[in-house]
Coordinates of C-alpha atoms and ligand atoms in Angstrom, one line a residue:
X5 CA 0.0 0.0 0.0
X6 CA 0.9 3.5 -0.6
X7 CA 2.6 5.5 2.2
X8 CA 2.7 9.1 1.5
X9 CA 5.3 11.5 3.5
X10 CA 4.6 15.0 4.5
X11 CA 1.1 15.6 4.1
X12 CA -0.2 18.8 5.3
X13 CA -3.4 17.4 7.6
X14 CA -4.6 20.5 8.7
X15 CA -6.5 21.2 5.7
X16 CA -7.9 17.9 6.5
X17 CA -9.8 19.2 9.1
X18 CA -13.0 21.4 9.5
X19 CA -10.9 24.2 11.3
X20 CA -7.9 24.0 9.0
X21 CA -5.5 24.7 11.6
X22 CA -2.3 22.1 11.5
X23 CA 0.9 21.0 10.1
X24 CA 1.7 17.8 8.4
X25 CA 1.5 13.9 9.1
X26 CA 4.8 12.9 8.9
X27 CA 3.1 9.2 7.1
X28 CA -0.3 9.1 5.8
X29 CA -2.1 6.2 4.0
X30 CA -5.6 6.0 2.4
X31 CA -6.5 2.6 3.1
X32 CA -9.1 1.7 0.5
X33 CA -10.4 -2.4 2.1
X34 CA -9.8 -4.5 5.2
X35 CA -7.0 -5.9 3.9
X36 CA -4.6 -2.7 3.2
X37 CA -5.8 -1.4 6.4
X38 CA -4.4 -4.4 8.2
X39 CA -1.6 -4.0 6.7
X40 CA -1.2 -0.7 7.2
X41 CA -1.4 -1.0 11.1
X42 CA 0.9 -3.8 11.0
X43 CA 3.8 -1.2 9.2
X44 CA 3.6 1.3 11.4
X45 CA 3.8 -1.5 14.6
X46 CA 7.2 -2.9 12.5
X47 CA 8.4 0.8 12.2
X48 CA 7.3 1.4 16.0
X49 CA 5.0 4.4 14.7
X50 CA 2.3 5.7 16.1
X51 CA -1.3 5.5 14.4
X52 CA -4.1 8.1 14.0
X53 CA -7.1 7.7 12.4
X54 CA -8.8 11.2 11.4
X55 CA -12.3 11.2 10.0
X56 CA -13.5 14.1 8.2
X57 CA -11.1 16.2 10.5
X58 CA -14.2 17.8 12.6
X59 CA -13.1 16.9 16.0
X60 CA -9.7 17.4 16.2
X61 CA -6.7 20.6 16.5
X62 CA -3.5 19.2 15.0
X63 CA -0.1 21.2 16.0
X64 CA 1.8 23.6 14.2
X65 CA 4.5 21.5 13.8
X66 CA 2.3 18.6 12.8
X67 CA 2.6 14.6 14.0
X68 CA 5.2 12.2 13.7
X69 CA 2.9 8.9 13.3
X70 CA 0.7 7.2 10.6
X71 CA -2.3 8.8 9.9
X72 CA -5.3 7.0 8.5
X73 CA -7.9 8.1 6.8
X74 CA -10.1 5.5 5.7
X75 CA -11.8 5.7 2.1
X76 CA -12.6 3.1 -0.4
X77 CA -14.9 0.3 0.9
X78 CA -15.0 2.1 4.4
X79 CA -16.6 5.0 2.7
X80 CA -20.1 3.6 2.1
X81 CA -23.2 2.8 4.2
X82 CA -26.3 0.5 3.0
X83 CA -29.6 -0.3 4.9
X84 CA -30.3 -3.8 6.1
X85 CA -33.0 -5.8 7.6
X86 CA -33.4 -2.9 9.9
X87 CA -29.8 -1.9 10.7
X88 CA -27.2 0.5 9.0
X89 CA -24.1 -1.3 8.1
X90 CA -21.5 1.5 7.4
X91 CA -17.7 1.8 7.0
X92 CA -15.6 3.5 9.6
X93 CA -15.0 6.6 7.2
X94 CA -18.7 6.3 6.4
X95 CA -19.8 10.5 6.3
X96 CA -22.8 10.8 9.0
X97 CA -24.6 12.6 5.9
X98 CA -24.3 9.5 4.0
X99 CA -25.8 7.2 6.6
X100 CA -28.6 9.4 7.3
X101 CA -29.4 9.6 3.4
X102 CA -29.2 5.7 3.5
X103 CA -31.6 5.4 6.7
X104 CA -33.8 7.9 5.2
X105 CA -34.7 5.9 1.6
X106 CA -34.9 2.9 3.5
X107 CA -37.6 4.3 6.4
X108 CA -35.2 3.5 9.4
X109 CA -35.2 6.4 12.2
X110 CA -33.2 7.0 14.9
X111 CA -30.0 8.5 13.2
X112 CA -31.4 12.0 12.6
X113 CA -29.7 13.1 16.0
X114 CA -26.9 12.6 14.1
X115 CA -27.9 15.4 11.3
X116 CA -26.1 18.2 12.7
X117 CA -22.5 16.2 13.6
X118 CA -20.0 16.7 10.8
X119 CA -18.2 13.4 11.0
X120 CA -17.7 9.9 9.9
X121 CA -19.3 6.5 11.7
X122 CA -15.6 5.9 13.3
X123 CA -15.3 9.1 14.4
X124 CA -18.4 9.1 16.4
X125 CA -17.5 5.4 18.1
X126 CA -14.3 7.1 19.2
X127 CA -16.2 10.3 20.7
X128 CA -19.6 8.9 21.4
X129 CA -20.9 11.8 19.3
X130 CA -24.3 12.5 20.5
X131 CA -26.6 15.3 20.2
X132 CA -30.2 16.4 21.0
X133 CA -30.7 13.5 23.6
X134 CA -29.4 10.7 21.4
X135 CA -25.7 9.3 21.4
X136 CA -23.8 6.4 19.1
X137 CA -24.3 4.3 22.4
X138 CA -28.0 4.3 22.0
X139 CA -27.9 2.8 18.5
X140 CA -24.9 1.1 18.0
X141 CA -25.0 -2.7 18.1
X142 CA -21.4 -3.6 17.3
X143 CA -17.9 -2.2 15.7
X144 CA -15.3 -4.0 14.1
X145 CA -11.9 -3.3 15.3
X146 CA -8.4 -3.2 13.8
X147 CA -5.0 -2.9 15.1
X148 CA -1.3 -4.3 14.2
X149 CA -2.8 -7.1 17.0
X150 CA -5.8 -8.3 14.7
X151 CA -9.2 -7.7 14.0
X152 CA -12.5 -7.9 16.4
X153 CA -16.0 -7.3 16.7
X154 CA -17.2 -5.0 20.1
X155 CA -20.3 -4.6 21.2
X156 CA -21.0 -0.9 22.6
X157 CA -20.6 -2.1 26.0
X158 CA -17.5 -4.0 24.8
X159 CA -15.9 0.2 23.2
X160 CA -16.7 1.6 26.9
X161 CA -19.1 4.1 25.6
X162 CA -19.3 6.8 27.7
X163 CA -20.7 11.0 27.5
X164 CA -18.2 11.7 24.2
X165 CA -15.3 9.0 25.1
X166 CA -14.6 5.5 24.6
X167 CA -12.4 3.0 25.9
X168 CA -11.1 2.1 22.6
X169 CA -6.9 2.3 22.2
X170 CA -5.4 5.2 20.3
X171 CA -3.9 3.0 17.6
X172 CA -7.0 0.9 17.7
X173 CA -9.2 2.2 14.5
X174 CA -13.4 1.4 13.8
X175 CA -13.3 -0.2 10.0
X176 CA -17.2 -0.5 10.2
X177 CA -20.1 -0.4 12.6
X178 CA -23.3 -1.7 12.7
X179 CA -26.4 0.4 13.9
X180 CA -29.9 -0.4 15.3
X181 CA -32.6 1.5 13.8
X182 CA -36.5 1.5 13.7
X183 CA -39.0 1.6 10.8
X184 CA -39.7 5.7 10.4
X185 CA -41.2 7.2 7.8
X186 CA -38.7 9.3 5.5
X187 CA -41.1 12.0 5.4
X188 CA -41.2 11.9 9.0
X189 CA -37.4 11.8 9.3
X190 CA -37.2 14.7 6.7
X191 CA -39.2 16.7 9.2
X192 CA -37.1 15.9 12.2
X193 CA -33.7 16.6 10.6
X194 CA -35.4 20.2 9.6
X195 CA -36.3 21.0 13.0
X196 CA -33.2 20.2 14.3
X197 CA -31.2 21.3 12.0
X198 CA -32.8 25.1 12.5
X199 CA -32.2 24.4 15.9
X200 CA -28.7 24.1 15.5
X201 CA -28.4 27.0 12.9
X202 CA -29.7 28.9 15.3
X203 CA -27.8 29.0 18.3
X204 CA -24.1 27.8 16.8
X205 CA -21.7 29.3 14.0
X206 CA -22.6 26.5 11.8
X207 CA -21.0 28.4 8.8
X208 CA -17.5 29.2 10.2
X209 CA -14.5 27.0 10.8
X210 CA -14.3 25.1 13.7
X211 CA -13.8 21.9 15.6
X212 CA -17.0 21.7 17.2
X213 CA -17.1 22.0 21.0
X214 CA -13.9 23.3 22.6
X215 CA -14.9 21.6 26.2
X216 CA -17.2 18.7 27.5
X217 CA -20.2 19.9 29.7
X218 CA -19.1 20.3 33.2
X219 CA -21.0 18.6 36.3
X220 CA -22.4 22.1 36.6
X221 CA -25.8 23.8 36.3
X222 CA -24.2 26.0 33.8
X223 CA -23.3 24.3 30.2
X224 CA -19.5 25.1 29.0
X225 CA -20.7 27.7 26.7
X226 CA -23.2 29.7 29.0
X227 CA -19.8 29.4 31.6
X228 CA -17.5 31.2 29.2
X229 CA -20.1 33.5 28.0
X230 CA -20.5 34.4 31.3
X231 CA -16.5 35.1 32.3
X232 CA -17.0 37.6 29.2
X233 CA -15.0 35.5 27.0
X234 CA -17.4 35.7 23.7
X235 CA -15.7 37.0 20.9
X236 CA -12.1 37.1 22.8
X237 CA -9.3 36.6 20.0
X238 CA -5.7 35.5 20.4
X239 CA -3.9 36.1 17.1
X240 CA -6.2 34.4 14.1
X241 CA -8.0 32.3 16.8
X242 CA -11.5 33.8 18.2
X243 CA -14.2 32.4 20.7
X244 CA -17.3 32.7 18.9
X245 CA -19.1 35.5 18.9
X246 CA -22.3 33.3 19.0
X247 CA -21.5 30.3 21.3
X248 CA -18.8 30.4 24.0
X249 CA -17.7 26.8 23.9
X250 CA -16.8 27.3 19.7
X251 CA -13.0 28.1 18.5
X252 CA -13.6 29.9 15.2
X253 CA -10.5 30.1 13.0
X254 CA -11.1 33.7 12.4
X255 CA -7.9 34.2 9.5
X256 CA -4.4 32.0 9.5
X257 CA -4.6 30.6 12.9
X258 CA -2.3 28.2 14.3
X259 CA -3.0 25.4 17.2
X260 CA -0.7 27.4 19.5
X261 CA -3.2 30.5 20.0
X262 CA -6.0 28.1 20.1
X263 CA -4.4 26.5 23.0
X264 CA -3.8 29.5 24.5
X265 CA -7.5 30.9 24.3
X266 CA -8.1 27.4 26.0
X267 CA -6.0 27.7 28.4
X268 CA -7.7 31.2 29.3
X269 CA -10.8 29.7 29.3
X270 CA -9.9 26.9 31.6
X271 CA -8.5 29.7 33.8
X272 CA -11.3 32.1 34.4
X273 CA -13.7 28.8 34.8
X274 CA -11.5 27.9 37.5
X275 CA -11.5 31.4 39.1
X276 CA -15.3 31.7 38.6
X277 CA -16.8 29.0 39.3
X278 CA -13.9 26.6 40.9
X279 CA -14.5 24.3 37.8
X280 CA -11.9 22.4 36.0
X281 CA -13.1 22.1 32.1
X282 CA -12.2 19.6 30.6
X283 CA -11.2 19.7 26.8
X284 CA -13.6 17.5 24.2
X285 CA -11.3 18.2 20.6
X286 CA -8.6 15.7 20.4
X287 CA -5.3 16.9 20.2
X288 CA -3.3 15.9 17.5
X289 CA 0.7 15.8 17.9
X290 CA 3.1 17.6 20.6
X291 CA -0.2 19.3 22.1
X292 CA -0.6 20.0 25.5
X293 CA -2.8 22.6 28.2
X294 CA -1.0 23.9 31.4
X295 CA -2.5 22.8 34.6
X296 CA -6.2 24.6 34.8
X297 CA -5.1 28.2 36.3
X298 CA -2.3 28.6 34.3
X299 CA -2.7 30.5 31.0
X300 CA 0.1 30.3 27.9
Ligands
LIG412 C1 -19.9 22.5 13.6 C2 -19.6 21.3 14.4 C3 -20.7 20.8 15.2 C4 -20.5 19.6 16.0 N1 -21.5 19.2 16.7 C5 -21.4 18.0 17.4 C6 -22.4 17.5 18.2 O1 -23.6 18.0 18.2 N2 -22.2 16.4 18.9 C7 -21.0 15.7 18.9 O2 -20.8 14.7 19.6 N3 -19.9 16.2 18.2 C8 -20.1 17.4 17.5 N4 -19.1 17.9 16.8 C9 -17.7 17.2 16.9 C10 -17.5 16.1 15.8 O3 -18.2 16.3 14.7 C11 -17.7 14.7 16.4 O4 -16.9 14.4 17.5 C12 -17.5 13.6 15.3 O5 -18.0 12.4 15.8 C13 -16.1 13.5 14.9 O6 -16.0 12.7 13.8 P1 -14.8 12.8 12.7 O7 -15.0 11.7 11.7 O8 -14.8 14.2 12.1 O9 -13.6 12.5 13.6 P2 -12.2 13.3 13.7 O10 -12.6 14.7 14.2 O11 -11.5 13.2 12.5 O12 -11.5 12.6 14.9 C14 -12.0 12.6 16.2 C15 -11.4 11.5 17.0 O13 -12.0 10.3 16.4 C16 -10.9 9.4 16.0 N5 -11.3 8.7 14.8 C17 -11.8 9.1 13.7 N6 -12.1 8.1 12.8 C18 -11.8 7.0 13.5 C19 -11.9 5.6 13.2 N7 -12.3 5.2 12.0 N8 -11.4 4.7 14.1 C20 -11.0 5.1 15.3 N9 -10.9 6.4 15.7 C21 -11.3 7.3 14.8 C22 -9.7 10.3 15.8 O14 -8.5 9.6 15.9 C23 -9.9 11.4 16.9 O15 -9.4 10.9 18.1 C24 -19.2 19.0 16.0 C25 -18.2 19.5 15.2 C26 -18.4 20.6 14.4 C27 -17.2 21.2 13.6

């Protein structure tokens, strides 16, 4: 299989912050994919699977592993006898187009999360009530060790983590779904949809939510709204305007300044309101956050 060098992953992701992956391979069926974890084991390389990129702040200087990005076979989704059976780098928009011509609900939740099926076993993606644990049956996993089917139970599931390994990668999962009507499920992807149009920047670039919910009666983003943080902008990176738990790359930011509005954000939480966020993107390469208190 084909091992590209140097490739620049930030543009990879949905914030387009990020240097490059030091090896990258498009593994295209289960068979290159397996070999492909298996290389970088003999080379005693990390691996990194990225989806479409919308979870995740890679560093400046980039990552010196294998990253993954799954295409091919692992692209595609297809209804059947009442469950979706869809490839790790399956798009969310994909699967929901699938569940919808076949009259199976209980993906729309799903609507508004710009990621892959893989990508969503690894974060528990979950929105408006409904979560991959609630629908996901099994996963089949792949790493230099082998290959295995996990139940949800079996991936730890958990409010956006799992227990899965970070070299471990989802090459397809296998949902639980119930007869819907498609008109019905065009309806509640609408309403939803304007929900989430409404009350996040859905058209600027970001990585989704900077921090988990705290145990706390106030939600990250009401929290940081509420320390005056809204719009706050180191160098090209800005807190939204609109919701105080987005990053928006606001013009040529790098990971560093988005780390440091994080770590400013973790500070006055702390001060506030004696909470320790906790960060939800994954970090990609050499990245790290001072202990909460401590800014950049
Ligand atoms: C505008 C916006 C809105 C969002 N709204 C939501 C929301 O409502 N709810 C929510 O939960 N999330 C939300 N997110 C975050 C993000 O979309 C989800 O976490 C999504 O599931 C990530 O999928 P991805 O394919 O983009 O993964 P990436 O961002 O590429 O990667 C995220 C993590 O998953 C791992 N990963 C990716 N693919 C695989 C695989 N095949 N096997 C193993 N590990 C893998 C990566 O290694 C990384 O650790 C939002 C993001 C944006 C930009």
């Amino acid at each position: 299989m084909n091992i590209e060098q140097s490739v620049p992953l930030g543009r990879l992701t949905t914030v387009g912050i990020g240097g490059p992956a030091r090896h990258f391979a498009r593994p295209q069926t289960l068979d290159e994919l397996e070999e492909a974890t298996r290389w970088a084991a003999a080379e005693g390389l990390d691996v990194f699977t990225i989806g479409l990129g919308s979870n995740v702040l890679v560093a400046d200087e980039g990552v010196d592993a294998l990253v993954l990005r799954l295409e091919g076979e692992f692209a595609g989704a297809e209804a059947r006898d009442g469950l979706l059976v869809a490839g790790g780098g399956a798009a969310n928009a994909v699967c929901l187009h699938r569940t919808r011509a076949a009259g199976l609900g209980g993906f729309e939740f799903a609507c508004a999360i710009p990621g892959t099926v893989g990508g969503g076993v690894r974060m528990n993606a979950g929105a408006y009530g409904g979560d991959w644990r609630g629908i996901l049956e099994r996963a089949l996993v792949v790493s230099a060790e082998g290959s295995e089917w996990r139940t949800a139970d079996g991936l730890g599931l958990e409010y956006r983590r799992s227990a899965l390994g970070a070299d471990e990668v989802v090459a397809r999962a296998e949902f639980r779904l119930v007869p819907k009507s498609p008109h019905e499920i065009k309806a509640t992807v609408s309403e939803l949809q304007a929900q989430r149009k409404a009350a996040q920047p859905t058209n600027k670039r970001t990585f989704g939510s900077v921090f988990k919910n705290p145990d706390h009666e106030l939600s990250a983003g009401r929290m940081l709204e509420a320390v005056g943080l809204k719009g706050h902008r180191i160098g090209g990176a800005q807190i939204s305007p609109r919701h105080g738990n987005f990053i928006e790359n606001a013009g040529d930011a790098r990971a560093a300044e988005a780390l440091a509005l994080m770590a400013e954000a973790r500070r006055r939480a702390l001060e506030e309101y004696g909470v320790e966020l906790v960060h939800e993107v994954r970090f990609v390469g050499g990245l790290e956050l001072p202990p909460a208190g401590e800014t950049l």
